[in-house]
Each structure stands twice: as C-alpha cells, then as structure tokens.
C-alpha cells in the first residue's frame, strides 16, 4: 500500500530569494543584536538566579540542620537542588518581563528588534507552505480551522503567496476517508488544484517530525517558508503575513515563533487553565526572550520556519536503545531549534499576543496525557546532550527542558518526606519556625510570580481589565485560577512522578494519536481509575500530619489539598455545566470571548452551523 496524495502541485513557481548575507562581525547572524550585549544580559540573569538559589539553599540548610542532619534532611536538600532552579528562573523571567512591558518605553524593541520594521516590506515575495498535521483527529474540525486561516490570509491581499498542505498520519480508515473527501471537495471549491495538497502516510514513522520531514523532502524546494499548524491551531492572516515579512526582511532568521494563546472554550478546565497560562506566559516569555535572544524557543506549530536550513540541518537522529527513551524523538521542536541555531540561523520568539491561538485539553485527564508525552519527549534529551557543536545556550536549553520534568518528582519526594521531617523535629525546642515559614511563603510566592506578573500586566495596561470583562470579573477570575493552579500543580506533579517511576522500570509507554478537543464530562469511575493514587497519597499525608502536627497540615494545604481533592476536582472542571456557568458569568474569560476576531468568529459560526 502506498501513500495517498491528492492534488499534487504543478511545476514550482519561480520566486525571488533574498540573498544570504555573510554573518556580521560582532553581531548575531541576522545582525539584530550585539553578541557582547547579549552575553552581558545572560551573565546578569545567571548572577540573579545563582544568587537567589544560593540564598534559598542557605536558608533551607539552616532550617534542616537544626538539631543535626538526618538522612531525610539530606534527601530533601538534594531534591530541592533539582526542583528549585525552574521556579527561580521563572520568577526572574517574569520580573524582567514585567519591567520590559511597563518599566521602559523600548521594551519590545530590546527583545524583538526584528519586529520594528521587519513586518512592513511593501509586498511579500516569499512562497510559503501552510501545513496542517493530522493523526486521527476530527477531520471536519481540522479543515474548518485551516479554511479559516486561508480565508483570513486571502483577505490580506497577499494570499497568492500561500499554498496549503494537509499532512495526514491517520491510521483509522473511516477518518482517512473523511479527510480525503473533505480535501477533494475543498479543491473543487477553490478551483485551483495547486493551492491544496492532501497527503496521507501509511505509517506514523518518526511521529509529527517525520511527517513534516516527508513534506520537506517532497515539496520543500518549491517554497522558502513553511508554517506548521496543529489540528487545533488557528492564526489570523495579518499575524501570518507579519511573520513572513519579518522572515523576508531578515534572511538569517531560521525560525520565528509566535506567542500562542488559548482559544475561547466551553470546557471549565480549559477555560481556567488557559486564563492562567495566558497571563503567566506573557511576561515570562518577554523576559526569557530578552536574554535568550537568538537561541529562542520553537513550540512546533504557529511558527514561521525557513525550509532550506530546516531540511538540510535539522534532521533528527534516531536515539539508541529501545523504548521508552530510545527510537524517534517525540519532543522534536526544541531539538530542531538548537540544530537550526547550530546551522548559523537565529531562532526568535515574538513575545506579543495577537492572532495566534491553540486549543487546550478539555479535562484534567486529557491534559495529563499530553503532559506525559511531553515528559517522555523531554527526557529523551538526555541522549542528545552530546550533540556536537551546539551553542552553549542551546545546550542549556536542552538541560533546562529535562529539568522541567525532573523537578516534579523532586517536589513529590520532598512532600512525601514532610511527615518524617515533622516527626524528627518535634522535640527540637529552638526550631526556627519563623525562618521555615518565611522560606515556605517566599518560595510559594516565587512559584506563582509569573502568573501574578501577568495579572499585574493586564491591570497596568490601559483597558486591559475591561477587555477581560471588567475589573471585578478579572480579579474574581484571578482568584479562581490561583486556587485551580495550586490544585492542578499537585495533581500534575504526582502523575508525572508515577509516570517517571514507570519509565525507570520500562513500564511506561506513550503513543502519538488524536486528542480530545471538545468539552465532555468525566464519570466518577473514569476519574477514580486515573486518580486513585492521588487520593491514596493525600490520605497518607493528611492522616500522618493530622496526628503529628495539625498546624503543619494547615500550612501544607496549598501543596497537599490537590491530592485528596483530585477526583472531585477533575469531575467538576470537566462538567459542561461548569463551563457554561463560567461563560455565562464572564469568569476566566479572555478578550476573544467578548470581541472575537474575524478568524475565530468564522470558526464559531461554522461549528454552530
């Protein structure tokens, strides 16, 4: 059986290519920044993080060392070394980002100098392929989103430069047949067969990365740029056109990542989650881009990618060994980013909201499936740390992606040892209660500073709260999301810990398949089947702490309540009625809920119709 290809393109159209300049001396490859000034930023951030981490470790050592060091103290201190850096860097990224957004006039220029004039050439001159990758998704839903992107691009007057590819790895025959029928009908409607290509592979070799590589090898020489989209991705024509023009203006930009935010959702879980994620990402990404510079992130979708260097230099290796860490790379995006930078091209992020959306999982259990796939993919980076000739910053990015998930079992271990620590220390007369409580409160605050900075950003921005339904609704939403964040953090940390224990024994496996997109309820049995370990772990903590020190139990609730409440929390946030109630009262709303942009309005009208 061979791949199915519908409406292959005609002979490639000739189009101008901007000449590649020689890399400027003393500047990043695209000539956007002084290497020396970027290095100073990175050293400043390194100093801030190391200083903060050392201060926290010194305070923790004093608390743990009271009465002498035990085995539990050593384990807790070591676990903190793995868990704390992610929180500390997140804190400083958010602080720097908020300063850039509101503390200086040229904050965006300092972060994204390519945006100043890069988006305003007279006309686009680069042919671009818009790719949507699918695997067992709802075909009508996916095509509706791609159609909205095309219509929005055509409305800009520059649609002639864009062609569309639906790259399917679907394995279910009925879904594949529906995809092909929709593609054929759309070609007939467009009347230009060369504008839309549908291709289905018979295998999911190398997952999504293999899907996109197949495109690059078949059709990549016909285009300068590609815009990968997931099945739940949407971008406005103006946003896509702006990215393409910036890439045209700076030929040494290899990847330009947009800031992707959540779409309006009927799901309570997705609605609350993306409210917090949206506010947490904006200052965080701004701060990270300030010192990350030319070694920016790639999230695998909603980004403009220069095809030639991607095809020639970003081929992913097959990892040695068997599953779960061997084989094809699952979290391909960050590896492709560091390979693109190694090839002499910049990888940048445009940390500005506007015209780039995705959908978030509708329930806690759907979110966990996606999160665990990311966990496995990031842990595969352990086998890629010896890639030759990487930039130091790029190698740090891989290490950081690994620590993102290694820190979660470290937190779980510290919480699991809390009753042992309380038992050991209850006889110490001069226990430093004030210092211990201060460290605890400080660290919890630092953990939530990215979201707090995002809330502050909205309140400081003129009309920011009004775009979220008004100040009262916005503040109420912030309170709801803060409680949600504490509960969800507990659930995610234990779930990831159990998954990583399974990995260590070779018992965990994650595949790549279609994801649930629509709001749906969770039954009590389904929630229990997925979350009974959380209830068991929570019962252990509550029972032991209630016996040893009810005061400590009370103080621990921000970290421990999520375990015992996991099952009802999952059921409640999945209830369609809960999502409808939040929407009816304008809670955890985003600006698009109140004033939907044309591209999202078109999708909404299609789904209602």
Coordinates of C-alpha atoms in Angstrom, one line a residue, residues 11-431:
X11 CA 5.6 22.8 -11.6
X12 CA 7.0 25.1 -8.9
X13 CA 6.5 28.8 -9.5
X14 CA 9.7 30.8 -9.8
X15 CA 10.0 33.3 -6.9
X16 CA 12.8 35.6 -5.7
X17 CA 15.0 34.6 -2.9
X18 CA 16.7 37.2 -0.7
X19 CA 20.5 36.9 -0.8
X20 CA 22.0 35.4 2.3
X21 CA 24.4 37.9 3.9
X22 CA 27.7 37.0 5.4
X23 CA 27.4 36.7 9.2
X24 CA 28.2 40.2 10.6
X25 CA 31.2 40.5 12.9
X26 CA 30.2 41.1 16.5
X27 CA 26.5 40.6 15.8
X28 CA 24.1 37.8 15.9
X29 CA 23.7 36.1 12.4
X30 CA 20.8 38.3 11.4
X31 CA 22.6 41.4 12.5
X32 CA 19.9 42.1 15.1
X33 CA 21.9 42.3 18.3
X34 CA 25.4 42.8 19.6
X35 CA 26.8 39.5 20.8
X36 CA 28.6 41.3 23.6
X37 CA 25.4 43.0 24.9
X38 CA 23.5 39.7 24.7
X39 CA 26.3 38.0 26.6
X40 CA 26.0 40.7 29.3
X41 CA 22.3 40.0 29.6
X42 CA 22.9 36.3 30.0
X43 CA 25.5 36.8 32.7
X44 CA 23.2 39.2 34.6
X45 CA 20.4 36.6 34.5
X46 CA 22.9 33.9 35.6
X47 CA 24.0 36.0 38.5
X48 CA 20.5 36.8 39.6
X49 CA 19.5 33.1 39.5
X50 CA 22.6 31.8 41.2
X51 CA 22.4 34.5 43.9
X52 CA 18.7 33.7 44.6
X53 CA 19.3 30.0 44.6
X54 CA 22.3 30.2 47.0
X55 CA 20.3 32.4 49.4
X56 CA 17.4 29.9 49.3
X57 CA 19.7 26.9 49.8
X58 CA 21.5 28.7 52.7
X59 CA 18.1 29.3 54.4
X60 CA 17.0 25.8 53.8
X61 CA 20.3 24.4 55.1
X62 CA 19.8 26.4 58.4
X63 CA 16.3 25.0 58.8
X64 CA 17.2 21.4 58.0
X65 CA 20.4 21.5 60.0
X66 CA 18.7 22.5 63.2
X67 CA 19.3 19.6 65.6
X68 CA 21.8 17.9 63.2
X69 CA 21.5 16.4 59.7
X70 CA 19.5 13.2 59.2
X71 CA 19.0 11.1 56.1
X72 CA 15.7 12.8 55.4
X73 CA 17.4 16.2 55.6
X74 CA 20.0 15.2 53.0
X75 CA 17.3 13.9 50.6
X76 CA 15.2 17.0 51.0
X77 CA 18.1 19.3 50.4
X78 CA 19.2 17.3 47.3
X79 CA 15.7 17.2 45.9
X80 CA 15.4 21.0 46.3
X81 CA 18.5 21.4 44.2
X82 CA 16.6 19.8 41.3
X83 CA 13.2 21.4 42.0
X84 CA 14.1 25.0 42.8
X85 CA 16.0 26.2 39.7
X86 CA 12.9 26.1 37.4
X87 CA 10.9 28.2 39.9
X88 CA 13.8 30.7 40.4
X89 CA 14.3 31.2 36.7
X90 CA 10.6 31.5 36.1
X91 CA 10.5 34.2 38.8
X92 CA 13.2 36.3 37.3
X93 CA 11.9 35.9 33.7
X94 CA 8.6 37.2 34.9
X95 CA 10.1 40.1 36.8
X96 CA 12.3 41.1 33.9
X97 CA 9.4 40.7 31.5
X98 CA 7.1 42.9 33.6
X99 CA 9.9 45.6 33.7
X100 CA 10.2 45.4 30.0
X101 CA 6.5 45.7 29.5
X102 CA 5.9 48.6 31.9
X103 CA 9.3 49.9 33.2
X104 CA 10.8 51.1 29.9
X105 CA 9.5 52.6 26.7
X106 CA 11.5 50.4 24.3
X107 CA 10.9 47.1 26.0
X108 CA 9.7 45.3 22.9
X109 CA 12.5 46.7 20.7
X110 CA 15.0 45.4 23.3
X111 CA 13.5 41.9 23.0
X112 CA 12.4 41.8 19.3
X113 CA 14.3 44.3 17.2
X114 CA 13.2 42.3 14.1
X115 CA 9.6 43.5 14.7
X116 CA 10.4 47.2 14.4
X117 CA 10.5 47.3 10.6
X118 CA 10.7 43.6 9.7
X119 CA 6.9 43.3 9.3
X120 CA 6.5 46.2 6.8
X121 CA 8.0 45.5 3.4
X122 CA 5.9 46.8 0.5
X123 CA 5.0 43.3 -0.6
X124 CA 5.6 39.7 0.3
X125 CA 8.0 37.9 -2.1
X126 CA 8.4 34.5 -0.5
X127 CA 6.3 31.5 -1.3
X128 CA 5.1 29.9 1.9
X129 CA 3.5 26.5 2.6
X130 CA 0.9 26.3 5.3
X131 CA 1.0 22.8 6.8
X132 CA -1.6 21.1 9.0
X133 CA -0.5 17.8 10.5
X134 CA -3.2 15.3 11.5
X135 CA -3.4 11.9 13.1
X136 CA -6.9 10.5 13.8
X137 CA -8.4 13.9 14.5
X138 CA -11.9 15.1 13.8
X139 CA -11.5 16.0 10.0
X140 CA -14.3 18.5 9.8
X141 CA -13.0 20.4 12.8
X142 CA -9.4 20.5 11.5
X143 CA -10.4 21.5 7.9
X144 CA -12.7 24.2 9.3
X145 CA -9.7 25.8 11.1
X146 CA -7.4 25.5 8.1
X147 CA -10.1 27.1 5.9
X148 CA -10.4 30.0 8.3
X149 CA -6.7 30.6 8.1
X150 CA -6.8 30.6 4.3
X151 CA -9.8 32.9 4.2
X152 CA -8.1 35.3 6.6
X153 CA -4.9 35.2 4.5
X154 CA -6.7 35.8 1.3
X155 CA -8.4 38.8 2.9
X156 CA -5.0 40.5 3.3
X157 CA -4.5 40.6 -0.5
X158 CA -1.3 38.5 -0.2
X159 CA -2.9 35.1 -0.3
X160 CA -1.4 34.2 -3.7
X161 CA 2.0 33.6 -1.9
X162 CA 0.5 30.8 0.3
X163 CA -0.3 27.2 -0.6
X164 CA -1.8 24.6 1.8
X165 CA -0.9 21.1 2.7
X166 CA -2.9 18.6 4.9
X167 CA -0.3 16.1 6.0
X168 CA -2.1 13.1 7.5
X169 CA -0.7 10.2 9.5
X170 CA -4.2 9.0 10.2
X171 CA -4.4 5.2 10.8
X172 CA -8.2 4.9 11.1
X173 CA -9.8 4.1 7.7
X174 CA -13.0 5.9 8.3
X175 CA -11.2 9.1 9.4
X176 CA -8.8 8.9 6.5
X177 CA -11.8 8.6 4.1
X178 CA -13.4 11.6 5.6
X179 CA -10.2 13.6 5.3
X180 CA -9.7 12.7 1.7
X181 CA -13.4 13.6 0.9
X182 CA -13.1 17.0 2.6
X183 CA -9.8 17.7 0.8
X184 CA -11.3 16.8 -2.6
X185 CA -14.4 18.9 -2.0
X186 CA -12.3 21.9 -1.0
X187 CA -10.1 21.6 -4.1
X188 CA -13.2 21.7 -6.2
X189 CA -14.5 24.7 -4.3
X190 CA -11.2 26.6 -4.6
X191 CA -10.9 25.8 -8.3
X192 CA -7.1 25.9 -8.2
X193 CA -5.8 22.3 -7.6
X194 CA -2.3 23.6 -7.0
X195 CA -3.4 25.5 -3.9
X196 CA -4.2 22.5 -1.7
X197 CA -2.4 19.2 -1.3
X198 CA -3.6 16.3 0.8
X199 CA -1.1 13.5 1.6
X200 CA -1.6 10.5 3.9
X201 CA 1.3 8.4 5.1
X202 CA 0.6 4.7 5.8
X203 CA 2.7 4.8 8.9
X204 CA 3.4 7.3 11.7
X205 CA 7.2 6.9 11.3
X206 CA 9.1 9.4 13.5
X207 CA 5.8 10.9 14.6
X208 CA 5.0 14.5 13.7
X209 CA 8.6 15.3 13.0
X210 CA 8.7 12.6 10.4
X211 CA 5.5 13.9 8.9
X212 CA 7.0 17.3 8.4
X213 CA 10.3 16.0 7.1
X214 CA 8.5 14.0 4.5
X215 CA 6.9 17.3 3.3
X216 CA 10.3 19.0 3.2
X217 CA 11.9 16.2 1.1
X218 CA 8.9 16.0 -1.3
X219 CA 8.0 19.6 -1.8
X220 CA 10.4 21.8 0.2
X221 CA 12.4 23.0 -2.8
X222 CA 9.3 24.8 -4.0
X223 CA 8.9 27.1 -1.0
X224 CA 11.1 29.4 1.0
X225 CA 9.0 29.2 4.2
X226 CA 6.6 26.9 6.0
X227 CA 4.0 27.5 8.7
X228 CA 3.3 24.3 10.7
X229 CA -0.1 24.1 12.3
X230 CA -1.5 21.5 14.6
X231 CA -5.1 20.3 14.2
X232 CA -6.2 22.8 16.9
X233 CA -4.1 25.7 15.6
X234 CA -5.5 28.9 14.2
X235 CA -3.8 32.1 13.0
X236 CA -5.1 35.3 11.6
X237 CA -3.9 36.4 8.1
X238 CA -2.3 39.5 9.5
X239 CA -0.3 37.5 12.0
X240 CA 0.9 35.0 9.4
X241 CA 1.7 37.8 7.0
X242 CA 3.6 39.7 9.6
X243 CA 5.8 36.7 10.5
X244 CA 6.5 36.1 6.8
X245 CA 7.5 39.6 6.2
X246 CA 9.9 39.6 9.1
X247 CA 11.5 36.4 7.8
X248 CA 11.8 38.1 4.4
X249 CA 13.4 41.2 5.9
X250 CA 16.0 39.1 7.9
X251 CA 17.2 36.1 5.8
X252 CA 19.2 34.7 8.7
X253 CA 16.0 34.2 10.8
X254 CA 15.6 30.5 10.7
X255 CA 12.6 30.1 13.0
X256 CA 10.2 32.8 14.2
X257 CA 7.8 31.6 16.9
X258 CA 4.6 33.5 17.6
X259 CA 3.2 33.7 21.1
X260 CA 0.4 31.1 21.1
X261 CA -2.5 31.6 23.4
X262 CA -5.7 29.7 24.1
X263 CA -8.9 30.0 22.2
X264 CA -12.3 30.5 23.8
X265 CA -13.5 27.2 25.3
X266 CA -16.7 25.7 26.6
X267 CA -14.7 23.5 29.0
X268 CA -14.3 24.8 32.5
X269 CA -10.9 23.1 32.8
X270 CA -9.5 24.6 29.6
X271 CA -11.1 27.9 30.3
X272 CA -9.4 28.3 33.7
X273 CA -6.2 26.7 32.6
X274 CA -5.7 29.0 29.6
X275 CA -6.7 32.1 31.6
X276 CA -3.7 31.4 33.9
X277 CA -1.4 30.2 31.2
X278 CA -2.1 33.3 29.0
X279 CA -1.2 35.7 31.8
X280 CA 1.7 33.6 33.0
X281 CA 3.3 33.3 29.5
X282 CA 3.3 37.0 28.5
X283 CA 5.8 38.5 31.0
X284 CA 7.7 35.1 31.3
X285 CA 8.2 34.9 27.5
X286 CA 9.2 38.6 27.3
X287 CA 11.8 38.1 30.0
X288 CA 13.1 34.9 28.5
X289 CA 13.4 36.4 25.1
X290 CA 15.4 39.4 26.5
X291 CA 18.3 37.1 27.4
X292 CA 17.6 34.1 25.2
X293 CA 17.9 36.3 22.1
X294 CA 19.0 34.3 19.0
X295 CA 18.6 31.0 20.8
X296 CA 14.9 31.2 21.2
X297 CA 12.2 28.5 21.6
X298 CA 10.3 26.6 19.0
X299 CA 7.0 25.0 20.0
X300 CA 6.5 23.0 16.8
X301 CA 3.5 25.0 15.5
X302 CA 2.2 28.5 14.8
X303 CA 5.8 29.5 13.8
X304 CA 7.4 30.5 10.5
X305 CA 10.3 28.2 9.5
X306 CA 12.8 28.7 6.8
X307 CA 12.7 25.4 4.9
X308 CA 16.1 25.0 3.3
X309 CA 18.2 25.1 6.5
X310 CA 15.5 23.2 8.3
X311 CA 15.6 20.4 5.7
X312 CA 19.4 20.4 5.4
X313 CA 20.4 20.8 9.1
X314 CA 17.5 19.9 11.4
X315 CA 17.3 16.2 10.7
X316 CA 16.6 14.4 13.9
X317 CA 18.7 11.4 14.9
X318 CA 17.2 8.0 15.9
X319 CA 18.0 7.6 19.6
X320 CA 20.0 4.5 20.5
X321 CA 18.3 1.8 22.6
X322 CA 14.8 0.6 22.9
X323 CA 11.7 2.2 24.4
X324 CA 10.9 4.3 26.2
X325 CA 13.8 6.6 25.7
X326 CA 15.2 5.1 22.5
X327 CA 13.9 5.5 19.0
X328 CA 12.3 8.5 17.3
X329 CA 12.4 11.9 19.2
X330 CA 8.9 12.8 20.4
X331 CA 9.5 16.4 21.6
X332 CA 11.2 17.3 18.3
X333 CA 10.7 21.1 18.4
X334 CA 13.4 22.2 20.8
X335 CA 15.9 19.9 19.2
X336 CA 15.1 21.4 15.8
X337 CA 15.6 24.8 17.3
X338 CA 19.1 24.1 18.6
X339 CA 20.0 22.5 15.3
X340 CA 18.8 25.5 13.4
X341 CA 20.9 27.8 15.6
X342 CA 23.9 25.4 15.1
X343 CA 23.5 25.9 11.4
X344 CA 24.0 29.6 11.7
X345 CA 20.4 30.8 11.7
X346 CA 18.7 32.7 14.5
X347 CA 15.7 31.3 16.4
X348 CA 13.5 34.0 17.8
X349 CA 10.2 34.4 19.5
X350 CA 7.8 37.3 19.0
X351 CA 6.5 37.7 22.6
X352 CA 3.4 39.7 21.6
X353 CA -0.2 38.5 21.7
X354 CA -2.0 38.8 18.5
X355 CA -3.5 36.4 16.0
X356 CA -2.1 33.1 17.1
X357 CA -4.2 30.5 19.0
X358 CA -4.5 26.9 20.0
X359 CA -7.0 24.8 21.9
X360 CA -6.2 23.3 25.3
X361 CA -7.3 19.9 26.6
X362 CA -10.8 19.9 28.0
X363 CA -10.3 17.8 31.1
X364 CA -7.6 17.1 33.6
X365 CA -7.1 13.6 32.3
X366 CA -6.7 14.8 28.7
X367 CA -4.2 17.3 29.9
X368 CA -2.2 14.6 31.7
X369 CA -1.9 12.5 28.5
X370 CA -0.4 15.5 26.6
X371 CA 1.8 16.4 29.5
X372 CA 3.2 12.9 29.9
X373 CA 4.0 12.8 26.2
X374 CA 6.0 16.0 26.6
X375 CA 7.7 14.5 29.7
X376 CA 8.9 11.4 27.8
X377 CA 10.0 13.6 24.9
X378 CA 12.0 15.9 27.1
X379 CA 13.6 13.1 29.0
X380 CA 14.9 11.8 25.6
X381 CA 17.1 14.8 25.5
X382 CA 19.3 13.0 28.0
X383 CA 20.6 11.1 24.9
X384 CA 21.1 14.3 22.9
X385 CA 23.3 16.4 25.3
X386 CA 26.4 15.3 23.5
X387 CA 25.3 16.6 20.1
X388 CA 28.4 18.3 18.7
X389 CA 29.0 22.0 18.0
X390 CA 25.9 23.2 19.8
X391 CA 25.9 26.8 21.2
X392 CA 26.3 26.8 25.0
X393 CA 22.9 28.5 25.2
X394 CA 21.4 25.7 23.1
X395 CA 22.9 23.0 25.3
X396 CA 21.5 24.8 28.3
X397 CA 18.0 24.8 26.7
X398 CA 18.1 21.0 26.4
X399 CA 19.2 20.6 30.0
X400 CA 16.5 23.1 31.1
X401 CA 13.8 21.1 29.3
X402 CA 14.9 18.0 31.1
X403 CA 14.9 19.8 34.5
X404 CA 11.4 21.0 33.8
X405 CA 10.2 17.4 34.5
X406 CA 12.9 16.1 36.8
X407 CA 11.9 18.8 39.2
X408 CA 8.4 17.4 39.6
X409 CA 9.3 14.1 41.3
X410 CA 11.8 16.0 43.4
X411 CA 8.9 18.1 44.7
X412 CA 6.8 15.0 45.3
X413 CA 9.7 13.4 47.2
X414 CA 10.0 16.4 49.5
X415 CA 6.3 16.4 50.2
X416 CA 6.3 12.7 50.9
X417 CA 9.1 13.2 53.4
X418 CA 7.3 16.0 55.2
X419 CA 5.7 13.8 57.9
X420 CA 9.1 12.2 58.6
X421 CA 10.7 15.6 59.0
X422 CA 7.9 16.8 61.3
X423 CA 8.4 13.6 63.4
X424 CA 12.1 14.2 63.7
X425 CA 11.9 17.8 64.6
X426 CA 9.0 17.9 67.0
X427 CA 11.4 17.5 70.0
X428 CA 13.6 20.5 69.0
X429 CA 13.0 23.3 71.4
X430 CA 14.6 26.1 69.4
X431 CA 13.3 25.1 65.9

